JSON list of C-alpha atoms in Angstrom, two decimals:
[
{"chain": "J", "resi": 7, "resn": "UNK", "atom": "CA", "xyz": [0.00, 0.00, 0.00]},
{"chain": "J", "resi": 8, "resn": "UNK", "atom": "CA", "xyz": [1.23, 3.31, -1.17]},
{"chain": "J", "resi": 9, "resn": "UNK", "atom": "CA", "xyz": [-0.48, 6.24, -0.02]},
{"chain": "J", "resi": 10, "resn": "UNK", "atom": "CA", "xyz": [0.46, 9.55, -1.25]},
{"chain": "J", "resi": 11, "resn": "UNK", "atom": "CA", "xyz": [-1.21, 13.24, -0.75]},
{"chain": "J", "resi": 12, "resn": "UNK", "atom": "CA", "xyz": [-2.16, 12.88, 2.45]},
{"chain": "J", "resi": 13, "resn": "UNK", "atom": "CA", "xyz": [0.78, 15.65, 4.10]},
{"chain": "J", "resi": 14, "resn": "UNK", "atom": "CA", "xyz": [1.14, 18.86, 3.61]},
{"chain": "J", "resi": 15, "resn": "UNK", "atom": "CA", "xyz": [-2.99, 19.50, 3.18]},
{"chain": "J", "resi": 16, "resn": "UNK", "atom": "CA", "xyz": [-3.87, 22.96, 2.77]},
{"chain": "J", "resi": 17, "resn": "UNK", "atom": "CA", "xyz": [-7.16, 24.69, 3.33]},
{"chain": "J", "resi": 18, "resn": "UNK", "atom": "CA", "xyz": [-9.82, 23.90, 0.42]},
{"chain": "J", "resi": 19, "resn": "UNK", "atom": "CA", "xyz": [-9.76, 20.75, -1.70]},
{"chain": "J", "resi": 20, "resn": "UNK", "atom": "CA", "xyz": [-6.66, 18.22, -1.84]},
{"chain": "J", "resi": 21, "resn": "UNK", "atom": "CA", "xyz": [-6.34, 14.92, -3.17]},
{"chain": "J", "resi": 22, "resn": "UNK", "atom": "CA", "xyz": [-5.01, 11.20, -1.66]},
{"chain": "J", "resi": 23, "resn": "UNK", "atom": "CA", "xyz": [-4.24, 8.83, -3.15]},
{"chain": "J", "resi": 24, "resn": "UNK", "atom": "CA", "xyz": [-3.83, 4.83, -2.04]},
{"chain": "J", "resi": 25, "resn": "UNK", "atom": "CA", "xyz": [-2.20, 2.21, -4.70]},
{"chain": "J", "resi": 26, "resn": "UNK", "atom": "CA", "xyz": [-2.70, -1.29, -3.39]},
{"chain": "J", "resi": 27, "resn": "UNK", "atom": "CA", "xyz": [-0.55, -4.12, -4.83]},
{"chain": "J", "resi": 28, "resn": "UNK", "atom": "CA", "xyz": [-1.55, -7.54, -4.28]},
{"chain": "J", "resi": 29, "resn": "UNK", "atom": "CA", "xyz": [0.44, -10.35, -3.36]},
{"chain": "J", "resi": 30, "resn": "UNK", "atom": "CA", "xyz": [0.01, -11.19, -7.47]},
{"chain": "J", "resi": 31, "resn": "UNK", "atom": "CA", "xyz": [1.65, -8.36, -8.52]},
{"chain": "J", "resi": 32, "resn": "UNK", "atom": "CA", "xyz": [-2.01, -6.53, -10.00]},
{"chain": "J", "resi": 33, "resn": "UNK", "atom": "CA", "xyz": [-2.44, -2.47, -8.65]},
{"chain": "J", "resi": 34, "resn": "UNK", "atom": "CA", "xyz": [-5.18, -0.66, -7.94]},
{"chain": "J", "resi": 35, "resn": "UNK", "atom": "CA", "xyz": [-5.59, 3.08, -7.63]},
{"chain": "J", "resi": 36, "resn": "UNK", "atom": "CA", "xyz": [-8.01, 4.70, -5.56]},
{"chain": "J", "resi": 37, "resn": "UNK", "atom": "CA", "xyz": [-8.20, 8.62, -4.76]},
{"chain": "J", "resi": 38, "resn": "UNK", "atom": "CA", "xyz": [-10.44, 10.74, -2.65]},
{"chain": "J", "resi": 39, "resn": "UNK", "atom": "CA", "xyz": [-10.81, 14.27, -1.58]},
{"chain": "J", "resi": 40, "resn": "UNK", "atom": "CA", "xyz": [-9.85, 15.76, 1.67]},
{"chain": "J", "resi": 41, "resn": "UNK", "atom": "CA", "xyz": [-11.31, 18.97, 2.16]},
{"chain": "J", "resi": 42, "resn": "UNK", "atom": "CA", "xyz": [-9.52, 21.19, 5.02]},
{"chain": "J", "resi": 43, "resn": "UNK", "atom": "CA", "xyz": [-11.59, 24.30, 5.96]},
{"chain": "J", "resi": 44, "resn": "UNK", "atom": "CA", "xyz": [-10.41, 27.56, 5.58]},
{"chain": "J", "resi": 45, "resn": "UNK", "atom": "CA", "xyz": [-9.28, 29.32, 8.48]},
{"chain": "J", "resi": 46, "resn": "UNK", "atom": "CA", "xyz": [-11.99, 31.91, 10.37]},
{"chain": "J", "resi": 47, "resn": "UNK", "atom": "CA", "xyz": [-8.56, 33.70, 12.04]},
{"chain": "J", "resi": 48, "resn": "UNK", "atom": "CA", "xyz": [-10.03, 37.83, 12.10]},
{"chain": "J", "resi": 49, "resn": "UNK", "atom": "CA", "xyz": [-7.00, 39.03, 13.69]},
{"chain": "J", "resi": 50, "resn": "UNK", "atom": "CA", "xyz": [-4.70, 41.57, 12.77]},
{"chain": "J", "resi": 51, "resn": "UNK", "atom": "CA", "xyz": [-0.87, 42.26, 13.16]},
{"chain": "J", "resi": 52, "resn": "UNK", "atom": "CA", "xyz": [-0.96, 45.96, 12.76]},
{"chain": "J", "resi": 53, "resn": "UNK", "atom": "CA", "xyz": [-3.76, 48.76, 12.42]},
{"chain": "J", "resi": 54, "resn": "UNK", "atom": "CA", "xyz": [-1.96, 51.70, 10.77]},
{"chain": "J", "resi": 55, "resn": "UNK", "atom": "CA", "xyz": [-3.51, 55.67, 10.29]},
{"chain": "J", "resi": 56, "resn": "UNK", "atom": "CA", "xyz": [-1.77, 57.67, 8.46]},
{"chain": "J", "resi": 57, "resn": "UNK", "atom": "CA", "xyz": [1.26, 55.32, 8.98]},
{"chain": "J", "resi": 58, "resn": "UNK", "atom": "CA", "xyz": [1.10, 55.76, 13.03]},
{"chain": "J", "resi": 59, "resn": "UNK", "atom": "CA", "xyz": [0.63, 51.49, 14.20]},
{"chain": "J", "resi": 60, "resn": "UNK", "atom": "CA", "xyz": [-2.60, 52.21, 16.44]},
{"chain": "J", "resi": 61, "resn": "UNK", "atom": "CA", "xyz": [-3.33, 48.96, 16.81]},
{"chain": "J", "resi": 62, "resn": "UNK", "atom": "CA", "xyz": [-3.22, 48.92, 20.26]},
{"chain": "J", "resi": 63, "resn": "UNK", "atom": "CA", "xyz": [-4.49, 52.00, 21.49]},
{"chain": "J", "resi": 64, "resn": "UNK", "atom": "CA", "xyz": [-7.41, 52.23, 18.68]},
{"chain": "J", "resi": 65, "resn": "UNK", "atom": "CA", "xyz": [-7.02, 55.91, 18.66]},
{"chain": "J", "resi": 66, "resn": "UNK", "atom": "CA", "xyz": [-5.32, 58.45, 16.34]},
{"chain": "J", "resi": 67, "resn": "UNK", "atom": "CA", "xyz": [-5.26, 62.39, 16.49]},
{"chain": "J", "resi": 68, "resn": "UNK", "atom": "CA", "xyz": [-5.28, 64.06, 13.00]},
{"chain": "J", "resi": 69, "resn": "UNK", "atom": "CA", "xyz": [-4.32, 67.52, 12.04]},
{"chain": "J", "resi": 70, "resn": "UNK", "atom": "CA", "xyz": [-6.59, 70.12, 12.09]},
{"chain": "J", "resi": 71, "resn": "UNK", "atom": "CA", "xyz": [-8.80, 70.44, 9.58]},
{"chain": "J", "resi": 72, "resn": "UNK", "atom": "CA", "xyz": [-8.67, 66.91, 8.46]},
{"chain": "J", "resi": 73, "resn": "UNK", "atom": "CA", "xyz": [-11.53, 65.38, 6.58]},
{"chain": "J", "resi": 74, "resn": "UNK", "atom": "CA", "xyz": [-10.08, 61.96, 5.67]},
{"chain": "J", "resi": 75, "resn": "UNK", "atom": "CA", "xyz": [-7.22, 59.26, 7.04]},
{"chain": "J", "resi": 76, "resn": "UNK", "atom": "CA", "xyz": [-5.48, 56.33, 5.50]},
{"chain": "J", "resi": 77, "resn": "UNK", "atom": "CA", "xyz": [-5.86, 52.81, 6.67]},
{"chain": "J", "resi": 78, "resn": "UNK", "atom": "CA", "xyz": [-3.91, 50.00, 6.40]},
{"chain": "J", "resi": 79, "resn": "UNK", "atom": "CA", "xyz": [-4.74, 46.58, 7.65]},
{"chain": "J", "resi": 80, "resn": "UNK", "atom": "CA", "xyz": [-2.40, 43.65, 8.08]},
{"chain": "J", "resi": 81, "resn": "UNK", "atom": "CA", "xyz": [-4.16, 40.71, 8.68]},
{"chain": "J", "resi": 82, "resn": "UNK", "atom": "CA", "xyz": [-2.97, 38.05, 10.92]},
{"chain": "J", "resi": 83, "resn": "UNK", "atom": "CA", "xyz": [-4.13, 35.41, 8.16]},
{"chain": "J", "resi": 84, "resn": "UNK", "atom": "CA", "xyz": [-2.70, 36.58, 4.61]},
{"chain": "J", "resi": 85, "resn": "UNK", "atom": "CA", "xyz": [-5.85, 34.79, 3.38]},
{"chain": "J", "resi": 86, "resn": "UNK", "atom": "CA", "xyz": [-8.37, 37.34, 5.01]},
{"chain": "J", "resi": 87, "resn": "UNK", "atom": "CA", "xyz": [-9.65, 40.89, 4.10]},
{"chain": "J", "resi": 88, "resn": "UNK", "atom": "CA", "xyz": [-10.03, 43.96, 5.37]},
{"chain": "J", "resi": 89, "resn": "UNK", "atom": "CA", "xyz": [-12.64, 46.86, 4.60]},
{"chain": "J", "resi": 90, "resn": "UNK", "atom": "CA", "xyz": [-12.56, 49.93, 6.21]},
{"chain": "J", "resi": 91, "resn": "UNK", "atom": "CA", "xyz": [-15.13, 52.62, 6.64]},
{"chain": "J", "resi": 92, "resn": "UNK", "atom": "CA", "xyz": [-15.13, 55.86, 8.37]},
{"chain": "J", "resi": 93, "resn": "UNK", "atom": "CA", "xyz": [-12.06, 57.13, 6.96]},
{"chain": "J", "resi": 94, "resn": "UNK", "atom": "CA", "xyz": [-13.11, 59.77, 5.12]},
{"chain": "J", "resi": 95, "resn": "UNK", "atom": "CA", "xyz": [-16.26, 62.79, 5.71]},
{"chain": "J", "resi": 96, "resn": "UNK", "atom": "CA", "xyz": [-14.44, 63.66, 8.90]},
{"chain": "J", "resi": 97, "resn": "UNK", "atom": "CA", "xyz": [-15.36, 66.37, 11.01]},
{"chain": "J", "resi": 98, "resn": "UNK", "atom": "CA", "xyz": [-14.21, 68.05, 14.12]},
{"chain": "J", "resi": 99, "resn": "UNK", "atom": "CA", "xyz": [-14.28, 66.00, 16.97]},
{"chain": "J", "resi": 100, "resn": "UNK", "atom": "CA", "xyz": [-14.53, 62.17, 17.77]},
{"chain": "J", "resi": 101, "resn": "UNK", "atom": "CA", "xyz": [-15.04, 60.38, 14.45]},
{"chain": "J", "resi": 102, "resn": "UNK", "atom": "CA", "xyz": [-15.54, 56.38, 14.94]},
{"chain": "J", "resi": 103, "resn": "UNK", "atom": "CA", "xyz": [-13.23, 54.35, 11.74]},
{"chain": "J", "resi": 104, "resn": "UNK", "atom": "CA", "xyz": [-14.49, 51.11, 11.87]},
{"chain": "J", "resi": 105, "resn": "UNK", "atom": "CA", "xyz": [-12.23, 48.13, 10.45]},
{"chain": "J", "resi": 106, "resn": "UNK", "atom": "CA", "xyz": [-14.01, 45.22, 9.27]},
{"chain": "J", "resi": 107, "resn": "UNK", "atom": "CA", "xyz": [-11.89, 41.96, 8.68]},
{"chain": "J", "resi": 108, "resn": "UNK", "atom": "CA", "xyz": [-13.01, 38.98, 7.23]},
{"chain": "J", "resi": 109, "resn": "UNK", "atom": "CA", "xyz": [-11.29, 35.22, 7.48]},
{"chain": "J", "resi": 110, "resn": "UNK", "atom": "CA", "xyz": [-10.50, 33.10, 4.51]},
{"chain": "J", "resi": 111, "resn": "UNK", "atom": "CA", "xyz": [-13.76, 31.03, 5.28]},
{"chain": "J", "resi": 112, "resn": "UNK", "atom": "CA", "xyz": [-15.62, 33.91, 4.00]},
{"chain": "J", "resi": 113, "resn": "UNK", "atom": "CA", "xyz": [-18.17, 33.74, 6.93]},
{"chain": "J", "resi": 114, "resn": "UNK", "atom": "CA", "xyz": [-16.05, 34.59, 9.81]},
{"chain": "J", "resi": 115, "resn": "UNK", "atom": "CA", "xyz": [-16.02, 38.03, 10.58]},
{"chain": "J", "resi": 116, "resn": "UNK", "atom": "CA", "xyz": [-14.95, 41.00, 13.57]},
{"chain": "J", "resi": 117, "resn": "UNK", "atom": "CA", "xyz": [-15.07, 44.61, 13.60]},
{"chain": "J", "resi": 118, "resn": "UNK", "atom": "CA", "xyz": [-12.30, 46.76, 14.75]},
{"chain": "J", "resi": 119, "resn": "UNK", "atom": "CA", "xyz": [-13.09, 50.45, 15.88]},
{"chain": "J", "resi": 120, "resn": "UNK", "atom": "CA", "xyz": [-10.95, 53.12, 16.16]},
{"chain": "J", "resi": 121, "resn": "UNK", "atom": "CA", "xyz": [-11.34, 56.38, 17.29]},
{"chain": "J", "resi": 122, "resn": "UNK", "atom": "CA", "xyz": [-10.04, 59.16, 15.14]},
{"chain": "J", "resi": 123, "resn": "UNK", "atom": "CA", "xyz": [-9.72, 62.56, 16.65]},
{"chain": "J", "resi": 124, "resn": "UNK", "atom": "CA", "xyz": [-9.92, 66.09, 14.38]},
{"chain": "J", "resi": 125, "resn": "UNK", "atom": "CA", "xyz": [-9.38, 69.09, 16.47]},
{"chain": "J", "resi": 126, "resn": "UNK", "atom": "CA", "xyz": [-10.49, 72.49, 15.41]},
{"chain": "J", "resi": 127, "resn": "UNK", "atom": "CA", "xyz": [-8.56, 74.87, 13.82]},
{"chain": "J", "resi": 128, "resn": "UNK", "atom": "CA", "xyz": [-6.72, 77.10, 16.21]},
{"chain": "J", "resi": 129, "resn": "UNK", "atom": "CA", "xyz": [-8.67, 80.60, 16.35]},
{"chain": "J", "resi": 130, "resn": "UNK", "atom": "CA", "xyz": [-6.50, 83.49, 14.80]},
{"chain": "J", "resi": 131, "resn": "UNK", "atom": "CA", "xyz": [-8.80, 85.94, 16.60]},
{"chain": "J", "resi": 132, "resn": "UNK", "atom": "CA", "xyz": [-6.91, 88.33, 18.55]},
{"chain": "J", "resi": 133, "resn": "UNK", "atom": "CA", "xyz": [-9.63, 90.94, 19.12]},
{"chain": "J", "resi": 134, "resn": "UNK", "atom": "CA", "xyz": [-11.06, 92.29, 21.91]},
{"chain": "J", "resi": 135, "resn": "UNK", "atom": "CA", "xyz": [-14.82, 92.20, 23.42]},
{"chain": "J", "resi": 136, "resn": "UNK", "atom": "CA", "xyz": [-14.10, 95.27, 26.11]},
{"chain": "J", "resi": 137, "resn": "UNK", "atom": "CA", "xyz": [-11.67, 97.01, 27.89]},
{"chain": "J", "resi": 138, "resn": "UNK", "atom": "CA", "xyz": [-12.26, 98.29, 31.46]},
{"chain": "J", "resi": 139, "resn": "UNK", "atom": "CA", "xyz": [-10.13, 100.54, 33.72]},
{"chain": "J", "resi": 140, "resn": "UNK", "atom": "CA", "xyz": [-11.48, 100.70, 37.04]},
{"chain": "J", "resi": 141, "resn": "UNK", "atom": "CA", "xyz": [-14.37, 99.47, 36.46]},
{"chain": "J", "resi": 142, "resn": "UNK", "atom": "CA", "xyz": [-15.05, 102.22, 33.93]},
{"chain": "J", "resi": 143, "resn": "UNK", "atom": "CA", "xyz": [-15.56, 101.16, 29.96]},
{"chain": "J", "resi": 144, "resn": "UNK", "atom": "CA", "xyz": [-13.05, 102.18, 27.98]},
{"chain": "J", "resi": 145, "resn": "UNK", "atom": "CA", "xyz": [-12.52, 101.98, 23.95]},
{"chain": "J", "resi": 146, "resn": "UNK", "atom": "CA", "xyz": [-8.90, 101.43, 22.22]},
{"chain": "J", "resi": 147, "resn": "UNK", "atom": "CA", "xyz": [-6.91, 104.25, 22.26]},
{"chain": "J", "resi": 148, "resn": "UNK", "atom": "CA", "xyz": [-9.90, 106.31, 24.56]},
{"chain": "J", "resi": 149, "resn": "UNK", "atom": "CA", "xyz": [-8.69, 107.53, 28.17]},
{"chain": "J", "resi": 150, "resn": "UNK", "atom": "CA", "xyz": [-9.22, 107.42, 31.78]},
{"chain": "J", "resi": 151, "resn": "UNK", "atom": "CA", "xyz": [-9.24, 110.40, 33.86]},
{"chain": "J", "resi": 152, "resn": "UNK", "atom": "CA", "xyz": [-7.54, 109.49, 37.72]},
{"chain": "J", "resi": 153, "resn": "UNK", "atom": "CA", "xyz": [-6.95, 111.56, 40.78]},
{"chain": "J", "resi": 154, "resn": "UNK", "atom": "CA", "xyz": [-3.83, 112.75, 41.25]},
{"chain": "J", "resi": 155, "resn": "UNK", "atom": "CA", "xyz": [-1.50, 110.49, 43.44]},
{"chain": "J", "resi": 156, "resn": "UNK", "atom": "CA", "xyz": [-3.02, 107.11, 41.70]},
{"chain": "J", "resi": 157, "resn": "UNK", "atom": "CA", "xyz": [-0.11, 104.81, 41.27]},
{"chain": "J", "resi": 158, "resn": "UNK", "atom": "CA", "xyz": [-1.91, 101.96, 39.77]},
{"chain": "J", "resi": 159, "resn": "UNK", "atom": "CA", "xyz": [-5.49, 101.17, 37.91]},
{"chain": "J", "resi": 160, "resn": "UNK", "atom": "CA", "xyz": [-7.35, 97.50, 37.80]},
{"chain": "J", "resi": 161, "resn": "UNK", "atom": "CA", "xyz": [-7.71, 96.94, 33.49]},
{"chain": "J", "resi": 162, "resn": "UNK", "atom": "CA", "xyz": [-9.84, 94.38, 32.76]},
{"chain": "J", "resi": 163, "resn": "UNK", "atom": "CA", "xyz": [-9.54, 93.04, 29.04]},
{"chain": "J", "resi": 164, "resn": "UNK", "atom": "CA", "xyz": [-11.37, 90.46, 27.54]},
{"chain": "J", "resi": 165, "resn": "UNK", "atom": "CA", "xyz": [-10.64, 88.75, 24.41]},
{"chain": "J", "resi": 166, "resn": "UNK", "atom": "CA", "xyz": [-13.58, 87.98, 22.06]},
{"chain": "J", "resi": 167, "resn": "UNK", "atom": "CA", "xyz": [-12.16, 84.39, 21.66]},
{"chain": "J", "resi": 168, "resn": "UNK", "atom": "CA", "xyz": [-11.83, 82.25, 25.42]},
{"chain": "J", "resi": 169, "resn": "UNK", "atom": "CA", "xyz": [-8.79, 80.54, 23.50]},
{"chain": "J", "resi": 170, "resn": "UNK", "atom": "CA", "xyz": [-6.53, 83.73, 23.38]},
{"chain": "J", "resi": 171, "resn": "UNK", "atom": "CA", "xyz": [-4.59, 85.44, 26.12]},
{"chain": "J", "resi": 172, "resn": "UNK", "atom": "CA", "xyz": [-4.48, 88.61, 27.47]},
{"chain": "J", "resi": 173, "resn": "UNK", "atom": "CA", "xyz": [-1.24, 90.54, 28.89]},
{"chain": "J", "resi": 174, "resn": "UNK", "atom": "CA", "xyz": [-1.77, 94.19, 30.08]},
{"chain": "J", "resi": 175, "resn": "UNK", "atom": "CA", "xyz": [1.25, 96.22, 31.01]},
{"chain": "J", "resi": 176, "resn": "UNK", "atom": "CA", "xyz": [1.81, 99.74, 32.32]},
{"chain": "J", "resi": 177, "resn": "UNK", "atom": "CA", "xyz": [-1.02, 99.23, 34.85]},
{"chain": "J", "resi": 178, "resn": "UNK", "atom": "CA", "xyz": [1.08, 100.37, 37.27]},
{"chain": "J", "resi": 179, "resn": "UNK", "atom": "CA", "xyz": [3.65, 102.63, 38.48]},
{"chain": "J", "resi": 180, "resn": "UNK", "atom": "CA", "xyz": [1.80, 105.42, 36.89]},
{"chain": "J", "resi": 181, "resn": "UNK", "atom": "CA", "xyz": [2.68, 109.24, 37.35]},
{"chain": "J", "resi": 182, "resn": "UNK", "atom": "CA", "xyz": [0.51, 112.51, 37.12]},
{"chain": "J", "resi": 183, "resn": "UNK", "atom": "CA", "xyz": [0.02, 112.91, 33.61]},
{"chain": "J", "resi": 184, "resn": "UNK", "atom": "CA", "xyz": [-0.45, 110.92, 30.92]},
{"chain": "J", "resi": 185, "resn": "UNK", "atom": "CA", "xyz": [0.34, 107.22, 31.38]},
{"chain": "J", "resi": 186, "resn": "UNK", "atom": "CA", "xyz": [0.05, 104.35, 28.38]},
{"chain": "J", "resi": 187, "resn": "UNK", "atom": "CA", "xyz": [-1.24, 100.92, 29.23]},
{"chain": "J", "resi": 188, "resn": "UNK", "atom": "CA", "xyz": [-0.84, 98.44, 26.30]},
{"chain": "J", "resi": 189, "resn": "UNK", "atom": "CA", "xyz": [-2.99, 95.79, 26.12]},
{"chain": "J", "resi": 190, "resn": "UNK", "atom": "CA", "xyz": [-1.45, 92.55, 23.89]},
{"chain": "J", "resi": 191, "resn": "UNK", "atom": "CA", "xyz": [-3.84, 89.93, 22.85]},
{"chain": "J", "resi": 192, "resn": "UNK", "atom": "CA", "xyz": [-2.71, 86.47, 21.36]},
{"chain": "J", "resi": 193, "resn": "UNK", "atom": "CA", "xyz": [-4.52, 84.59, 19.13]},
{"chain": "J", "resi": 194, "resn": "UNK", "atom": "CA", "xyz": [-4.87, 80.51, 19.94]},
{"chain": "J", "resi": 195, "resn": "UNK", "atom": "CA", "xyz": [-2.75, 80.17, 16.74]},
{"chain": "J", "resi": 196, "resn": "UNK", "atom": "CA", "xyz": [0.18, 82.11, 18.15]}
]
């Protein structure tokens, strides 16, 4: 008996077969069909956006402004495949990119999420909402009329956007007569 075909299987159709000599010398062949199922392995070796491996951490931070991301899927089983949806019609915020891999069995499937995060553009607004000195309203470039003797004023500037910052300086150390206080305001974008 001589059997050959039945190593070495791989997944789908493969075929054995058995000669049988008889003490007379006379063969006969037989053959039959193993089939091996595919595999249903779902798993991945690496998740990449925008070529950052997230595949652990499931979450990515784009640049401002971004509206789509690249994904690329290795699967742990060469034989499976990947779809991906999500990646693209960003907006600002949480957006959910959903990676959807499917074994070689063609049945088998799991879903892998991952969290892509768009931040807003940084505000360029460097404009004030008001300006107070003493508790008086005061416009850019306007004045403030102060006894005589007053050393220092409270100035109260706030920025239209809550992202910029405010620095006054010459608030203090004033002298009778006419004293400038500058008022800087930085935009969230520098």
């Amino acid at each position: 008996v001589v059997v050959s075909g039945d190593s070495g299987l791989h997944a789908g159709s493969n075929t054995v077969q058995v000669a049988v000599t008889a003490e007379s010398g006379v063969t006969a062949n037989y053959s039959f069909t193993v089939v091996v199922a595919k595999s249903t392995d779902t798993g991945v070796s690496s998740i990449l956006v925008n070529n950052t491996d997230v595949t652990s951490s499931k979450a990515f931070t784009a640049l401002a402004g971004a509206t789509s991301v690249d994904v690329v899927v290795v699967t742990s089983d060469a034989d499976a495949s990947y779809e991906v949806s999500g990646d693209t019609g960003l907006k600002v915020g949480d957006n959910t990119v959903t990676v959807t891999v499917t074994a070689a069995d063609g049945l088998t499937a799991k879903s892998y999420e991952v969290t892509v995060t768009v931040p807003a553009n940084a505000s360029s607004d460097a404009s004030l909402k008001s300006i107070t000195v003493d508790g008086v309203s005061v416009v850019d470039g306007g004045s403030v009329d102060k006894a005589y003797g007053t050393s220092s004023v409270t100035v109260v500037a706030l920025a239209n956007s809550a992202k910029a910052s405010v620095v006054v300086s010459g608030d203090s150390g004033l002298h009778a007569g006419s004293n400038t206080v500058q008022v800087a305001v930085t935009a969230e974008s520098g």
